[in-house]
Tab-separated table of C-alpha atoms in Angstrom:
chain	number	residue	atom	x	y	z
A	1	MET	CA	-105.576	-91.542	54.285
A	2	GLY	CA	-104.423	-93.895	51.552
A	3	GLU	CA	-104.864	-91.637	48.509
A	4	SER	CA	-101.870	-91.425	46.233
A	5	SER	CA	-100.418	-88.604	44.223
A	6	HIS	CA	-100.342	-88.909	40.454
A	7	ASN	CA	-96.839	-90.386	40.520
A	8	VAL	CA	-97.135	-92.755	43.481
A	9	THR	CA	-99.170	-95.941	43.736
A	10	VAL	CA	-100.195	-96.727	47.304
A	11	VAL	CA	-100.317	-100.465	47.969
A	12	ALA	CA	-101.841	-101.703	51.228
A	13	LEU	CA	-100.945	-105.120	52.583
A	14	LEU	CA	-103.869	-106.071	54.804
A	15	ALA	CA	-102.439	-108.879	56.928
A	16	ASP	CA	-103.711	-111.097	59.681
A	17	PRO	CA	-101.618	-110.806	62.868
A	18	ASP	CA	-98.594	-113.006	63.505
A	19	ALA	CA	-96.948	-114.732	60.516
A	20	PRO	CA	-98.865	-112.873	57.737
A	21	THR	CA	-97.908	-109.527	59.257
A	22	GLU	CA	-94.261	-110.556	59.493
A	23	ALA	CA	-94.309	-111.615	55.846
A	24	ALA	CA	-96.018	-108.362	54.818
A	25	ARG	CA	-93.433	-106.211	56.587
A	26	ARG	CA	-90.612	-107.962	54.773
A	27	MET	CA	-92.449	-107.482	51.472
A	28	ALA	CA	-92.865	-103.764	52.163
A	29	ARG	CA	-89.097	-103.435	52.381
A	30	VAL	CA	-88.149	-105.250	49.163
A	31	LEU	CA	-91.055	-104.932	46.717
A	32	PRO	CA	-91.071	-101.160	46.028
A	33	ASP	CA	-87.653	-101.291	44.343
A	34	ARG	CA	-88.467	-104.461	42.426
A	35	LEU	CA	-91.754	-103.036	41.177
A	36	ALA	CA	-90.128	-99.734	40.211
A	37	GLU	CA	-87.536	-101.609	38.181
A	38	ARG	CA	-90.199	-103.621	36.349
A	39	THR	CA	-92.373	-100.572	35.590
A	40	GLY	CA	-89.702	-98.206	34.344
A	41	GLY	CA	-89.318	-96.122	37.490
A	42	ARG	CA	-92.917	-95.931	38.700
A	43	ARG	CA	-93.043	-95.296	42.448
A	44	PHE	CA	-94.820	-97.667	44.816
A	45	GLU	CA	-95.512	-96.911	48.450
A	46	PHE	CA	-96.430	-99.838	50.700
A	47	GLU	CA	-98.514	-99.687	53.860
A	48	VAL	CA	-98.769	-102.694	56.184
A	49	VAL	CA	-102.052	-102.909	58.079
A	50	SER	CA	-102.077	-105.668	60.688
A	51	GLU	CA	-105.564	-106.613	61.804
A	52	PRO	CA	-107.602	-109.844	62.106
A	53	PHE	CA	-109.647	-109.185	58.981
A	54	SER	CA	-110.393	-112.916	58.663
A	55	GLY	CA	-111.785	-113.110	62.203
A	56	GLY	CA	-115.008	-115.045	62.642
A	57	THR	CA	-115.174	-116.590	59.183
A	58	GLU	CA	-113.372	-118.671	56.608
A	59	ASP	CA	-115.951	-117.992	53.911
A	60	LEU	CA	-114.170	-116.820	50.781
A	61	ALA	CA	-116.915	-114.435	49.630
A	62	THR	CA	-117.023	-112.739	53.042
A	63	LEU	CA	-113.255	-112.271	53.153
A	64	ALA	CA	-113.183	-110.921	49.609
A	65	ARG	CA	-115.935	-108.437	50.460
A	66	ARG	CA	-114.089	-107.304	53.595
A	67	THR	CA	-110.934	-106.752	51.571
A	68	VAL	CA	-112.744	-104.705	48.922
A	69	ASP	CA	-114.647	-102.634	51.497
A	70	ARG	CA	-111.489	-101.886	53.448
A	71	GLY	CA	-109.690	-100.750	50.328
A	72	GLN	CA	-112.557	-98.482	49.284
A	73	ASP	CA	-112.886	-96.966	52.754
A	74	GLU	CA	-109.191	-96.112	52.922
A	75	LYS	CA	-108.983	-95.159	49.214
A	76	TRP	CA	-105.887	-97.248	48.621
A	77	ASP	CA	-104.838	-97.691	45.014
A	78	VAL	CA	-104.266	-101.424	45.492
A	79	VAL	CA	-105.019	-103.698	48.448
A	80	VAL	CA	-103.670	-107.222	48.887
A	81	ALA	CA	-104.941	-109.265	51.830
A	82	LEU	CA	-102.759	-111.958	53.391
A	83	THR	CA	-104.148	-114.679	55.644
A	84	ASP	CA	-102.750	-117.867	57.167
A	85	LEU	CA	-106.131	-119.580	56.935
A	86	PRO	CA	-106.481	-122.361	54.349
A	87	LEU	CA	-109.279	-121.201	52.040
A	88	HIS	CA	-111.436	-123.171	49.617
A	89	SER	CA	-113.395	-122.259	46.522
A	90	HIS	CA	-115.984	-124.678	45.147
A	91	GLY	CA	-114.189	-127.618	46.708
A	92	ARG	CA	-110.730	-126.547	45.562
A	93	LYS	CA	-107.901	-125.171	47.658
A	94	LEU	CA	-107.501	-121.468	46.956
A	95	VAL	CA	-104.137	-119.863	46.274
A	96	MET	CA	-105.146	-116.357	45.234
A	97	GLU	CA	-108.065	-114.488	43.784
A	98	VAL	CA	-107.906	-111.076	42.134
A	99	SER	CA	-110.487	-108.411	41.358
A	100	HIS	CA	-109.268	-105.852	38.819
A	101	GLU	CA	-112.493	-103.873	39.094
A	102	HIS	CA	-111.886	-103.262	42.804
A	103	ARG	CA	-108.082	-103.431	42.584
A	104	ALA	CA	-107.979	-106.028	45.361
A	105	ALA	CA	-106.431	-109.457	45.846
A	106	LEU	CA	-106.579	-112.147	48.509
A	107	LEU	CA	-103.705	-114.579	49.112
A	108	SER	CA	-103.878	-117.705	51.289
A	109	LEU	CA	-100.334	-118.272	52.564
A	110	PRO	CA	-100.708	-122.003	53.408
A	111	SER	CA	-101.376	-122.706	49.722
A	112	LEU	CA	-97.780	-121.695	48.961
A	113	GLY	CA	-96.421	-124.693	50.844
A	114	GLY	CA	-94.007	-125.060	53.721
A	115	LEU	CA	-90.736	-124.297	51.918
A	116	ARG	CA	-89.442	-120.916	50.685
A	117	LEU	CA	-92.709	-119.329	51.782
A	118	GLN	CA	-91.450	-115.756	51.885
A	119	ARG	CA	-90.028	-115.872	48.381
A	120	LYS	CA	-93.184	-117.420	46.945
A	121	ALA	CA	-95.403	-114.919	48.741
A	122	GLU	CA	-93.328	-111.983	47.505
A	123	ARG	CA	-93.526	-113.243	43.931
A	124	ALA	CA	-97.297	-113.731	44.150
A	125	VAL	CA	-97.879	-110.279	45.636
A	126	GLU	CA	-95.517	-108.686	43.127
A	127	GLU	CA	-97.405	-110.143	40.175
A	128	ALA	CA	-100.771	-109.217	41.696
A	129	VAL	CA	-99.712	-105.614	42.318
A	130	LEU	CA	-98.353	-105.253	38.792
A	131	SER	CA	-101.632	-106.521	37.348
A	132	LEU	CA	-103.814	-104.396	39.647
A	133	ALA	CA	-101.700	-101.279	39.193
A	134	GLY	CA	-102.214	-101.690	35.455
A	135	ALA	CA	-105.972	-101.821	36.068
A	136	GLN	CA	-105.667	-98.545	37.958
A	137	GLY	CA	-104.401	-96.905	34.812
A	138	ASP	CA	-107.398	-97.892	32.676
A	139	GLU	CA	-109.617	-95.128	31.493
A	140	ALA	CA	-112.197	-93.811	33.925
A	141	GLY	CA	-115.699	-95.146	33.463
A	142	LYS	CA	-114.590	-98.369	31.849
A	143	VAL	CA	-114.488	-101.777	33.431
A	144	PRO	CA	-110.792	-102.575	33.894
A	145	HIS	CA	-109.498	-105.121	31.460
A	146	ARG	CA	-108.713	-108.472	32.991
A	147	ARG	CA	-104.970	-109.045	33.107
A	148	GLY	CA	-103.524	-112.442	33.875
A	149	LEU	CA	-100.783	-112.711	36.440
A	150	GLY	CA	-97.265	-113.527	35.429
A	151	ARG	CA	-95.738	-116.793	36.503
A	152	PHE	CA	-95.644	-116.508	40.302
A	153	THR	CA	-94.940	-120.210	40.890
A	154	SER	CA	-92.602	-122.696	39.302
A	155	ARG	CA	-93.709	-124.459	36.142
A	156	LEU	CA	-94.016	-127.730	38.055
A	157	ALA	CA	-96.169	-126.265	40.842
A	158	PRO	CA	-99.756	-127.642	41.003
A	159	VAL	CA	-101.286	-124.149	40.660
A	160	HIS	CA	-103.892	-123.571	37.962
A	161	PRO	CA	-106.457	-120.914	37.014
A	162	ALA	CA	-110.020	-121.726	38.026
A	163	PRO	CA	-113.351	-120.501	36.612
A	164	VAL	CA	-115.008	-117.522	38.285
A	165	GLY	CA	-118.758	-116.943	38.402
A	166	GLU	CA	-120.210	-113.886	36.685
A	167	GLU	CA	-121.704	-112.567	39.914
A	168	GLU	CA	-118.496	-112.903	41.905
A	169	PRO	CA	-116.354	-109.799	42.483
A	170	ALA	CA	-113.151	-111.607	41.462
A	171	ASP	CA	-112.152	-112.052	37.846
A	172	LEU	CA	-109.064	-114.212	38.374
A	173	ARG	CA	-108.676	-117.182	40.664
A	174	TYR	CA	-105.836	-119.646	41.168
A	175	VAL	CA	-106.265	-122.966	42.963
A	176	LEU	CA	-104.282	-126.071	43.871
A	177	SER	CA	-105.112	-129.387	42.268
A	178	GLY	CA	-104.150	-133.033	42.546
A	179	PRO	CA	-102.193	-134.927	45.206
A	180	ARG	CA	-99.258	-132.509	44.976
A	181	GLY	CA	-101.621	-129.642	45.620
A	182	TYR	CA	-102.919	-131.448	48.703
A	183	LEU	CA	-99.380	-131.990	50.008
A	184	ARG	CA	-98.475	-128.385	49.265
A	185	MET	CA	-101.442	-127.074	51.249
A	186	LEU	CA	-100.736	-129.532	54.049
A	187	GLY	CA	-97.129	-128.370	54.295
A	188	GLY	CA	-98.254	-124.748	54.372
A	189	MET	CA	-100.772	-125.438	57.146
A	190	VAL	CA	-98.146	-127.182	59.261
A	191	ARG	CA	-95.726	-124.292	58.761
A	192	ALA	CA	-98.442	-121.783	59.668
A	193	ASN	CA	-98.922	-123.635	62.954
A	194	ARG	CA	-95.188	-123.315	63.686
A	195	PRO	CA	-94.712	-126.740	65.308
A	196	TRP	CA	-91.423	-125.724	66.922
A	197	ARG	CA	-93.428	-123.501	69.296
A	198	LEU	CA	-94.827	-126.662	70.890
A	199	VAL	CA	-91.535	-127.181	72.749
A	200	PRO	CA	-91.597	-124.065	74.987
A	201	GLY	CA	-95.395	-124.214	75.107
A	202	LEU	CA	-95.400	-127.509	77.016
A	203	SER	CA	-93.315	-126.430	79.995
A	204	LYS	CA	-94.967	-128.756	82.515
A	205	ALA	CA	-94.728	-131.766	80.219
A	206	LEU	CA	-91.060	-130.994	79.550
A	207	ALA	CA	-90.382	-130.648	83.275
A	208	ALA	CA	-91.959	-134.062	83.857
A	209	ALA	CA	-89.950	-135.582	81.006
A	210	LEU	CA	-86.652	-134.123	82.213
A	211	ALA	CA	-87.301	-135.301	85.758
A	212	THR	CA	-88.177	-138.784	84.496
A	213	GLY	CA	-85.023	-138.886	82.396
A	214	ALA	CA	-82.795	-137.737	85.248
A	215	VAL	CA	-84.115	-140.452	87.566
A	216	ALA	CA	-84.133	-143.164	84.893
A	217	THR	CA	-80.510	-142.513	83.942
A	218	VAL	CA	-79.303	-143.588	87.412
A	219	ASN	CA	-81.644	-146.583	87.656
A	220	SER	CA	-79.636	-149.806	87.520
A	221	THR	CA	-82.590	-151.816	86.203
A	222	LEU	CA	-82.759	-149.555	83.163
A	223	TRP	CA	-79.007	-149.986	82.690
A	224	SER	CA	-79.523	-153.720	82.333
A	225	LEU	CA	-82.540	-153.285	80.041
A	226	ALA	CA	-80.705	-150.810	77.800
A	227	ALA	CA	-77.689	-153.084	77.547
A	228	ALA	CA	-79.930	-155.968	76.445
A	229	LEU	CA	-81.877	-154.020	73.796
A	230	ASP	CA	-80.973	-154.174	70.138
A	231	THR	CA	-81.502	-151.368	67.614
A	232	THR	CA	-84.845	-152.720	66.418
A	233	ARG	CA	-86.348	-152.654	69.901
A	234	LEU	CA	-84.941	-149.185	70.551
A	235	VAL	CA	-86.584	-147.928	67.362
A	236	ILE	CA	-89.888	-149.539	68.390
A	237	ALA	CA	-89.612	-147.867	71.805
A	238	THR	CA	-88.949	-144.516	70.125
A	239	VAL	CA	-91.898	-144.788	67.739
A	240	GLY	CA	-94.199	-146.037	70.475
A	241	SER	CA	-93.316	-143.286	72.962
A	242	ILE	CA	-93.663	-140.543	70.359
A	243	ALA	CA	-96.986	-141.973	69.145
A	244	LEU	CA	-98.222	-142.152	72.733
A	245	MET	CA	-97.274	-138.526	73.339
A	246	ILE	CA	-98.958	-137.387	70.114
A	247	GLY	CA	-102.142	-139.320	70.846
A	248	TRP	CA	-102.278	-138.132	74.442
A	249	LEU	CA	-101.891	-134.454	73.484
A	250	ILE	CA	-104.519	-134.662	70.731
A	251	ILE	CA	-107.050	-136.504	72.890
A	252	ASP	CA	-106.437	-134.685	76.163
A	253	ALA	CA	-106.536	-131.189	74.590
A	254	HIS	CA	-109.394	-132.047	72.192
A	255	LEU	CA	-107.346	-131.192	69.121
A	256	TRP	CA	-109.187	-133.636	66.841
A	257	HIS	CA	-111.417	-131.729	64.440
A	258	ARG	CA	-114.975	-132.990	63.982
A	259	GLY	CA	-116.258	-131.586	60.734
A	260	LYS	CA	-119.761	-130.431	60.019
A	261	GLY	CA	-121.677	-132.137	57.245
A	262	ASP	CA	-121.331	-135.467	55.511
A	263	SER	CA	-120.512	-134.229	52.032
A	264	PRO	CA	-117.311	-135.488	50.368
A	265	GLU	CA	-115.947	-131.922	50.408
A	266	ALA	CA	-116.553	-131.601	54.163
A	267	ARG	CA	-114.899	-134.948	54.835
A	268	LYS	CA	-111.866	-134.010	52.752
A	269	ARG	CA	-111.529	-130.719	54.591
A	270	THR	CA	-111.805	-132.456	57.961
A	271	THR	CA	-109.144	-134.960	56.922
A	272	LEU	CA	-106.865	-132.109	55.859
A	273	TYR	CA	-107.243	-130.308	59.185
A	274	ASN	CA	-106.675	-133.456	61.243
A	275	THR	CA	-103.662	-134.503	59.190
A	276	SER	CA	-102.105	-131.077	59.721
A	277	THR	CA	-102.762	-131.438	63.455
A	278	VAL	CA	-101.045	-134.836	63.640
A	279	LEU	CA	-98.048	-133.555	61.667
A	280	THR	CA	-97.799	-130.347	63.706
A	281	VAL	CA	-97.903	-132.161	67.035
A	282	GLY	CA	-95.671	-134.933	65.679
A	283	ILE	CA	-92.935	-132.518	64.605
A	284	GLY	CA	-93.112	-130.723	67.945
A	285	VAL	CA	-92.911	-133.980	69.904
A	286	PHE	CA	-90.020	-135.217	67.754
A	287	VAL	CA	-88.093	-132.015	68.478
A	288	CYS	CA	-88.775	-132.575	72.186
A	289	TYR	CA	-87.526	-136.169	71.867
A	290	VAL	CA	-84.273	-135.102	70.227
A	291	GLY	CA	-83.770	-132.502	72.954
A	292	LEU	CA	-84.381	-135.117	75.663
A	293	LEU	CA	-81.937	-137.477	73.981
A	294	ALA	CA	-79.224	-134.807	73.986
A	295	VAL	CA	-79.858	-133.842	77.627
A	296	ASN	CA	-79.901	-137.475	78.761
A	297	LEU	CA	-76.658	-138.189	76.934
A	298	VAL	CA	-74.894	-135.262	78.619
A	299	TRP	CA	-76.330	-136.265	81.990
A	300	ALA	CA	-75.182	-139.883	81.518
A	301	LEU	CA	-71.662	-138.769	80.562
A	302	PHE	CA	-71.515	-136.703	83.740
A	303	ILE	CA	-73.098	-139.051	86.281
A	304	LEU	CA	-72.324	-142.653	85.316
A	305	ASN	CA	-69.397	-144.563	86.818
A	306	GLY	CA	-67.822	-147.181	84.591
A	307	GLN	CA	-66.929	-149.614	87.375
A	308	VAL	CA	-70.396	-149.525	88.939
A	309	PHE	CA	-72.064	-149.884	85.532
A	310	ALA	CA	-69.867	-152.855	84.572
A	311	SER	CA	-70.391	-154.596	87.913
A	312	LEU	CA	-74.179	-154.458	87.568
A	313	THR	CA	-74.573	-155.085	83.836
A	314	ARG	CA	-71.423	-157.111	83.149
A	315	THR	CA	-70.882	-154.807	80.181
A	316	PRO	CA	-68.038	-152.264	79.899
A	317	LEU	CA	-69.171	-148.661	79.732
A	318	HIS	CA	-68.138	-147.478	76.279
A	319	ALA	CA	-69.553	-144.867	73.894
A	320	SER	CA	-72.151	-147.290	72.520
A	321	GLU	CA	-73.467	-147.972	76.050
A	322	TYR	CA	-73.793	-144.253	76.758
A	323	TRP	CA	-75.694	-143.796	73.492
A	324	THR	CA	-77.972	-146.812	73.994
A	325	LEU	CA	-78.867	-145.804	77.544
A	326	ALA	CA	-79.572	-142.174	76.573
A	327	TRP	CA	-81.698	-143.352	73.653
A	328	PHE	CA	-83.759	-145.745	75.786
A	329	VAL	CA	-84.149	-143.216	78.609
A	330	ALA	CA	-85.395	-140.604	76.094
A	331	SER	CA	-88.256	-142.962	75.227
A	332	VAL	CA	-89.052	-143.543	78.891
A	333	ALA	CA	-88.898	-139.806	79.574
A	334	THR	CA	-91.225	-139.079	76.652
A	335	VAL	CA	-93.850	-141.327	78.236
A	336	GLY	CA	-93.357	-139.399	81.471
A	337	GLY	CA	-93.807	-136.175	79.535
A	338	ALA	CA	-97.072	-137.480	78.105
A	339	LEU	CA	-98.362	-137.969	81.629
A	340	GLY	CA	-97.053	-134.555	82.640
A	341	SER	CA	-98.889	-132.908	79.740
A	342	GLY	CA	-102.100	-133.634	81.629
A	343	LEU	CA	-101.110	-130.752	83.911
A	344	GLU	CA	-101.239	-128.333	80.975
A	345	SER	CA	-104.490	-126.537	80.228
A	346	ASP	CA	-106.222	-127.221	76.909
A	347	GLU	CA	-105.786	-123.548	76.012
A	348	ALA	CA	-102.031	-123.696	76.600
A	349	ILE	CA	-101.651	-126.752	74.358
A	350	ARG	CA	-103.781	-125.224	71.607
A	351	ALA	CA	-101.834	-121.969	71.786
A	352	ALA	CA	-98.619	-123.955	71.391
A	353	ALA	CA	-99.925	-126.145	68.568
A	354	TYR	CA	-101.865	-123.704	66.382
A	355	SER	CA	-101.579	-120.280	64.826
A	356	LYS	CA	-103.903	-117.586	66.150
A	357	ARG	CA	-106.187	-117.806	63.121
A	358	GLU	CA	-106.387	-121.599	63.388
A	359	GLN	CA	-107.228	-121.343	67.093
A	360	GLU	CA	-110.010	-118.915	66.236
A	361	ARG	CA	-111.290	-121.097	63.426
A	362	ARG	CA	-111.504	-124.107	65.717
A	363	ARG	CA	-113.250	-122.140	68.460
A	364	MET	CA	-115.757	-120.941	65.900
A	365	ALA	CA	-116.329	-124.508	64.686
A	366	GLU	CA	-116.810	-125.765	68.253
A	367	ASP	CA	-119.250	-122.958	69.062
A	368	GLY	CA	-121.231	-123.798	65.945
A	369	ALA	CA	-121.309	-127.473	66.903
A	370	ASP	CA	-122.478	-126.604	70.416
A	371	ARG	CA	-125.286	-124.410	69.064
A	372	SER	CA	-126.368	-127.174	66.699
A	373	ALA	CA	-126.456	-129.658	69.581
A	374	THR	CA	-128.692	-127.397	71.644
């Protein structure tokens, strides 16, 4: 099915569902022309295959073998696998590994960071395809010559080549290193989780928060409290309500990852996963907070009466009073939303907080922990 003619190189992008597939489809539209320009008119034909090839494992060797086997079965000239799972190799965070012998590559999208992901992914795949397509042209019967990839990241990026064992199918491997590499992977993991999806995913919590805000806005006791609060206390209320919401969601939906093993590598990986969870939920909750603030401000502008407000608080109702009240009520409403999130199922919260691959990875880890306990 994937065999090419003598003048066309068939490149398969084997992508996990969701974000990797979306990225692969955009690549398939722009890379053929760019590759043709860089190779003097050589034709490249891209096929996007969306399937959960990383299902059931995050073991690098297993994923590499699946990629190679799939490419050989379909007889593609080049196969590049894209996953939104964070992968590790000998304790280091994997960016990409390449096998010229099998004309296959595996790219972990979170390793590219949270900014300009599509452009970085296109550059990485472009360089990999150029290198692997060159291996295709080596003489039959000879082991393809190892070709390094061109610069697919900026000079300041914490991406470096890593040693590859003689028995491993790959002959090139790139990893992240240092604190900047950690932050880059963390940003990519948070982006892969798409924290903005948490907002529509918590419909019951949002309903509780909106109802709390609507009632609180017309409560005269809160008018007096808001008028007496200074900026410092409002900031403390904001931070406290957001922290409460984050903690409640993580604890109630069992989002905290309990790693297996006591090795330093296992502890570092567990810390990475839990940090990405806190940031993902935190960004989602912050977006919810800003939305509540905007809704409360509009509601206050519509419903409040200046004479009634002034008679009860002894403070004229000006723009600063509207803003202070809406700000304080947003914090109160966020606490109400935290309580309302208890009505959401654990599955609904996890679906809102994590990518499909991350949900699967966590289910697999929990199943393994349950089997170990029994």
